[in-house]
Amino acid sequence: MRADTAQQEFETFFCAHREAILRLTFAITGDHDSASDATQEAFVKVLDKWKRVREMESPEAFLKKVAARCAIDHLRSRTRTEPERDQAVSTTSDNVAVRQALSKLKPDQQAILALSVGEGWSYAEISEAMKIPEGTVASRIHAAKEAFRRQWGDER
Amino acid sequence: MNPKDPLDALSNFYSSQAPLNDEQMLRRILEDKSSRRQRLFVGLGAFAFAGVMALSVLAWAARPSHTSGDATANAITRYQMINAGLVERSSKSGVVSQ
């Protein structure tokens, strides 16, 4: 009976956050399949610890952090084998150029841009999700933006 | 819209992204947990079976050996026969003569 209640709570939690987490993982990975896989992995991990997660002050923040890590792992593994981002995402010329410029950045640079520019995360949140010191986040964001500007210039 | 600033283009890019919604995901997540639990039980069962088998083999290997028991009994009998003068002690161990 109690397990059923916990599962119902999880299902409600899942429905409330599924789209946001898909958007987050998609911003990081840039393709539907990886985003879907990373999102599913994140929810599976949360479900495994659901009894503890539901008691947290912000289960959503924990979920976002786990999802970002899953997406970054996917981005890293995919970049080694298949550097292209999803070609069917958007068709405007700017978006095509952005996608091509992003795909030439390092996975961690793509991820940090997605979290800072795309999702508007704080330095503390990025620090926790990417497991880097908070003081390093600003310089990494700056370096990623500079790298993006250079690639953008090459693409235009 | 044609932003001059690359970071504006980047920001527009992120806000225009719309991932496909996956309606089957929740079912897969719940099935995943269920199947992992089943695999865990199967794994624990296999581990317990292997443990019982290993203990059985150890118990079999450590059982009292009838062969060594017979050898001990023979040695005692031979010792008693030598003491009784029924046989002579041989110069070479293990060989006795009447």
mmCIF file of N, CA, C and O in Angstrom, chain A residues 47-85:
data_model
loop_
_atom_site.group_PDB
_atom_site.id
_atom_site.type_symbol
_atom_site.label_atom_id
_atom_site.label_comp_id
_atom_site.label_asym_id
_atom_site.label_seq_id
_atom_site.Cartn_x
_atom_site.Cartn_y
_atom_site.Cartn_z
ATOM 1 N N LEU A 47 14.262 7.367 -9.164
ATOM 2 C CA LEU A 47 13.318 6.362 -8.663
ATOM 3 C C LEU A 47 14.010 5.397 -7.699
ATOM 4 O O LEU A 47 13.422 4.985 -6.692
ATOM 5 N N ASP A 48 15.262 5.051 -8.018
ATOM 6 C CA ASP A 48 16.022 4.158 -7.133
ATOM 7 C C ASP A 48 16.164 4.742 -5.732
ATOM 8 O O ASP A 48 16.228 4.012 -4.750
ATOM 9 N N LYS A 49 16.270 6.076 -5.663
ATOM 10 C CA LYS A 49 16.473 6.733 -4.361
ATOM 11 C C LYS A 49 15.225 7.523 -3.973
ATOM 12 O O LYS A 49 15.335 8.510 -3.257
ATOM 13 N N TRP A 50 14.096 7.125 -4.465
ATOM 14 C CA TRP A 50 12.903 7.965 -4.333
ATOM 15 C C TRP A 50 12.532 8.255 -2.880
ATOM 16 O O TRP A 50 12.130 9.374 -2.545
ATOM 17 N N LYS A 51 12.700 7.235 -2.024
ATOM 18 C CA LYS A 51 12.317 7.448 -0.615
ATOM 19 C C LYS A 51 13.112 8.602 -0.013
ATOM 20 O O LYS A 51 12.593 9.379 0.779
ATOM 21 N N ARG A 52 14.395 8.683 -0.412
ATOM 22 C CA ARG A 52 15.251 9.752 0.116
ATOM 23 C C ARG A 52 14.994 11.065 -0.639
ATOM 24 O O ARG A 52 14.937 12.128 -0.041
ATOM 25 N N VAL A 53 14.816 10.935 -1.956
ATOM 26 C CA VAL A 53 14.666 12.139 -2.792
ATOM 27 C C VAL A 53 13.386 12.894 -2.429
ATOM 28 O O VAL A 53 13.377 14.121 -2.355
ATOM 29 N N ARG A 54 12.320 12.155 -2.170
ATOM 30 C CA ARG A 54 11.029 12.812 -1.889
ATOM 31 C C ARG A 54 11.078 13.626 -0.602
ATOM 32 O O ARG A 54 10.263 14.530 -0.405
ATOM 33 N N GLU A 55 12.026 13.276 0.287
ATOM 34 C CA GLU A 55 12.172 14.003 1.548
ATOM 35 C C GLU A 55 13.062 15.243 1.402
ATOM 36 O O GLU A 55 13.193 16.022 2.343
ATOM 37 N N MET A 56 13.703 15.363 0.241
ATOM 38 C CA MET A 56 14.635 16.485 0.053
ATOM 39 C C MET A 56 13.882 17.805 -0.010
ATOM 40 O O MET A 56 12.694 17.847 -0.364
ATOM 41 N N GLU A 57 14.634 18.864 0.266
ATOM 42 C CA GLU A 57 14.026 20.200 0.202
ATOM 43 C C GLU A 57 13.574 20.514 -1.217
ATOM 44 O O GLU A 57 12.523 21.092 -1.442
ATOM 45 N N SER A 58 14.418 20.125 -2.191
ATOM 46 C CA SER A 58 14.045 20.361 -3.587
ATOM 47 C C SER A 58 14.391 19.128 -4.429
ATOM 48 O O SER A 58 15.477 19.047 -5.005
ATOM 49 N N PRO A 59 13.450 18.179 -4.510
ATOM 50 C CA PRO A 59 13.690 17.003 -5.360
ATOM 51 C C PRO A 59 13.945 17.398 -6.815
ATOM 52 O O PRO A 59 14.713 16.737 -7.510
ATOM 53 N N GLU A 60 13.321 18.485 -7.245
ATOM 54 C CA GLU A 60 13.482 18.935 -8.626
ATOM 55 C C GLU A 60 14.945 19.321 -8.900
ATOM 56 O O GLU A 60 15.494 19.004 -9.966
ATOM 57 N N ALA A 61 15.569 20.021 -7.941
ATOM 58 C CA ALA A 61 16.967 20.428 -8.120
ATOM 59 C C ALA A 61 17.865 19.210 -8.206
ATOM 60 O O ALA A 61 18.795 19.168 -9.023
ATOM 61 N N PHE A 62 17.561 18.204 -7.370
ATOM 62 C CA PHE A 62 18.349 16.969 -7.418
ATOM 63 C C PHE A 62 18.181 16.294 -8.773
ATOM 64 O O PHE A 62 19.155 15.858 -9.397
ATOM 65 N N LEU A 63 16.940 16.231 -9.250
ATOM 66 C CA LEU A 63 16.661 15.613 -10.550
ATOM 67 C C LEU A 63 17.412 16.334 -11.680
ATOM 68 O O LEU A 63 18.011 15.697 -12.551
ATOM 69 N N LYS A 64 17.375 17.660 -11.645
ATOM 70 C CA LYS A 64 18.045 18.443 -12.696
ATOM 71 C C LYS A 64 19.548 18.177 -12.685
ATOM 72 O O LYS A 64 20.172 18.050 -13.740
ATOM 73 N N LYS A 65 20.112 18.086 -11.502
ATOM 74 C CA LYS A 65 21.554 17.837 -11.391
ATOM 75 C C LYS A 65 21.892 16.450 -11.948
ATOM 76 O O LYS A 65 22.846 16.302 -12.731
ATOM 77 N N VAL A 66 21.091 15.464 -11.584
ATOM 78 C CA VAL A 66 21.328 14.102 -12.080
ATOM 79 C C VAL A 66 21.158 14.058 -13.594
ATOM 80 O O VAL A 66 21.966 13.454 -14.314
ATOM 81 N N ALA A 67 20.123 14.742 -14.079
ATOM 82 C CA ALA A 67 19.852 14.733 -15.528
ATOM 83 C C ALA A 67 20.976 15.415 -16.296
ATOM 84 O O ALA A 67 21.384 14.946 -17.368
ATOM 85 N N ALA A 68 21.479 16.508 -15.758
ATOM 86 C CA ALA A 68 22.585 17.213 -16.429
ATOM 87 C C ALA A 68 23.802 16.302 -16.506
ATOM 88 O O ALA A 68 24.457 16.224 -17.550
ATOM 89 N N ARG A 69 24.071 15.581 -15.417
ATOM 90 C CA ARG A 69 25.227 14.673 -15.434
ATOM 91 C C ARG A 69 25.033 13.556 -16.458
ATOM 92 O O ARG A 69 25.955 13.195 -17.181
ATOM 93 N N CYS A 70 23.834 12.999 -16.495
ATOM 94 C CA CYS A 70 23.555 11.930 -17.470
ATOM 95 C C CYS A 70 23.736 12.465 -18.888
ATOM 96 O O CYS A 70 24.323 11.801 -19.746
ATOM 97 N N ALA A 71 23.222 13.677 -19.137
ATOM 98 C CA ALA A 71 23.312 14.254 -20.479
ATOM 99 C C ALA A 71 24.767 14.539 -20.851
ATOM 100 O O ALA A 71 25.178 14.308 -21.991
ATOM 101 N N ILE A 72 25.532 15.029 -19.900
ATOM 102 C CA ILE A 72 26.953 15.320 -20.166
ATOM 103 C C ILE A 72 27.689 14.013 -20.478
ATOM 104 O O ILE A 72 28.512 13.956 -21.395
ATOM 105 N N ASP A 73 27.369 12.964 -19.732
ATOM 106 C CA ASP A 73 27.990 11.657 -20.021
ATOM 107 C C ASP A 73 27.640 11.201 -21.433
ATOM 108 O O ASP A 73 28.487 10.681 -22.158
ATOM 109 N N HIS A 74 26.380 11.377 -21.818
ATOM 110 C CA HIS A 74 25.970 11.003 -23.175
ATOM 111 C C HIS A 74 26.705 11.835 -24.212
ATOM 112 O O HIS A 74 27.147 11.319 -25.232
ATOM 113 N N LEU A 75 26.807 13.123 -23.935
ATOM 114 C CA LEU A 75 27.479 14.025 -24.882
ATOM 115 C C LEU A 75 28.938 13.607 -25.052
ATOM 116 O O LEU A 75 29.443 13.557 -26.179
ATOM 117 N N ARG A 76 29.590 13.294 -23.952
ATOM 118 C CA ARG A 76 31.001 12.893 -24.027
ATOM 119 C C ARG A 76 31.162 11.597 -24.816
ATOM 120 O O ARG A 76 32.034 11.492 -25.666
ATOM 121 N N SER A 77 30.333 10.611 -24.512
ATOM 122 C CA SER A 77 30.486 9.324 -25.197
ATOM 123 C C SER A 77 30.091 9.445 -26.661
ATOM 124 O O SER A 77 30.713 8.836 -27.522
ATOM 125 N N ARG A 78 29.068 10.241 -26.946
ATOM 126 C CA ARG A 78 28.633 10.373 -28.336
ATOM 127 C C ARG A 78 29.650 11.160 -29.148
ATOM 128 O O ARG A 78 29.897 10.861 -30.306
ATOM 129 N N THR A 79 30.255 12.186 -28.557
ATOM 130 C CA THR A 79 31.192 13.024 -29.291
ATOM 131 C C THR A 79 32.394 12.217 -29.754
ATOM 132 O O THR A 79 32.974 12.491 -30.789
ATOM 133 N N ARG A 80 32.721 11.169 -28.974
ATOM 134 C CA ARG A 80 33.861 10.340 -29.381
ATOM 135 C C ARG A 80 33.557 9.583 -30.665
ATOM 136 O O ARG A 80 34.430 9.310 -31.457
ATOM 137 N N THR A 81 32.285 9.232 -30.882
ATOM 138 C CA THR A 81 31.977 8.393 -32.032
ATOM 139 C C THR A 81 31.221 9.143 -33.126
ATOM 140 O O THR A 81 31.365 8.839 -34.292
ATOM 141 N N GLU A 82 30.419 10.132 -32.732
ATOM 142 C CA GLU A 82 29.504 10.739 -33.697
ATOM 143 C C GLU A 82 29.377 12.234 -33.385
ATOM 144 O O GLU A 82 28.509 12.648 -32.619
ATOM 145 N N PRO A 83 30.236 13.059 -33.961
ATOM 146 C CA PRO A 83 30.303 14.449 -33.552
ATOM 147 C C PRO A 83 29.116 15.322 -33.973
ATOM 148 O O PRO A 83 28.944 16.407 -33.458
ATOM 149 N N GLU A 84 28.263 14.852 -34.865
ATOM 150 C CA GLU A 84 27.183 15.709 -35.365
ATOM 151 C C GLU A 84 26.042 15.824 -34.380
ATOM 152 O O GLU A 84 25.636 14.843 -33.763
ATOM 153 N N ARG A 85 25.494 17.031 -34.257
ATOM 154 C CA ARG A 85 24.258 17.208 -33.494
ATOM 155 C C ARG A 85 23.078 16.854 -34.393
ATOM 156 O O ARG A 85 23.229 16.697 -35.607
#
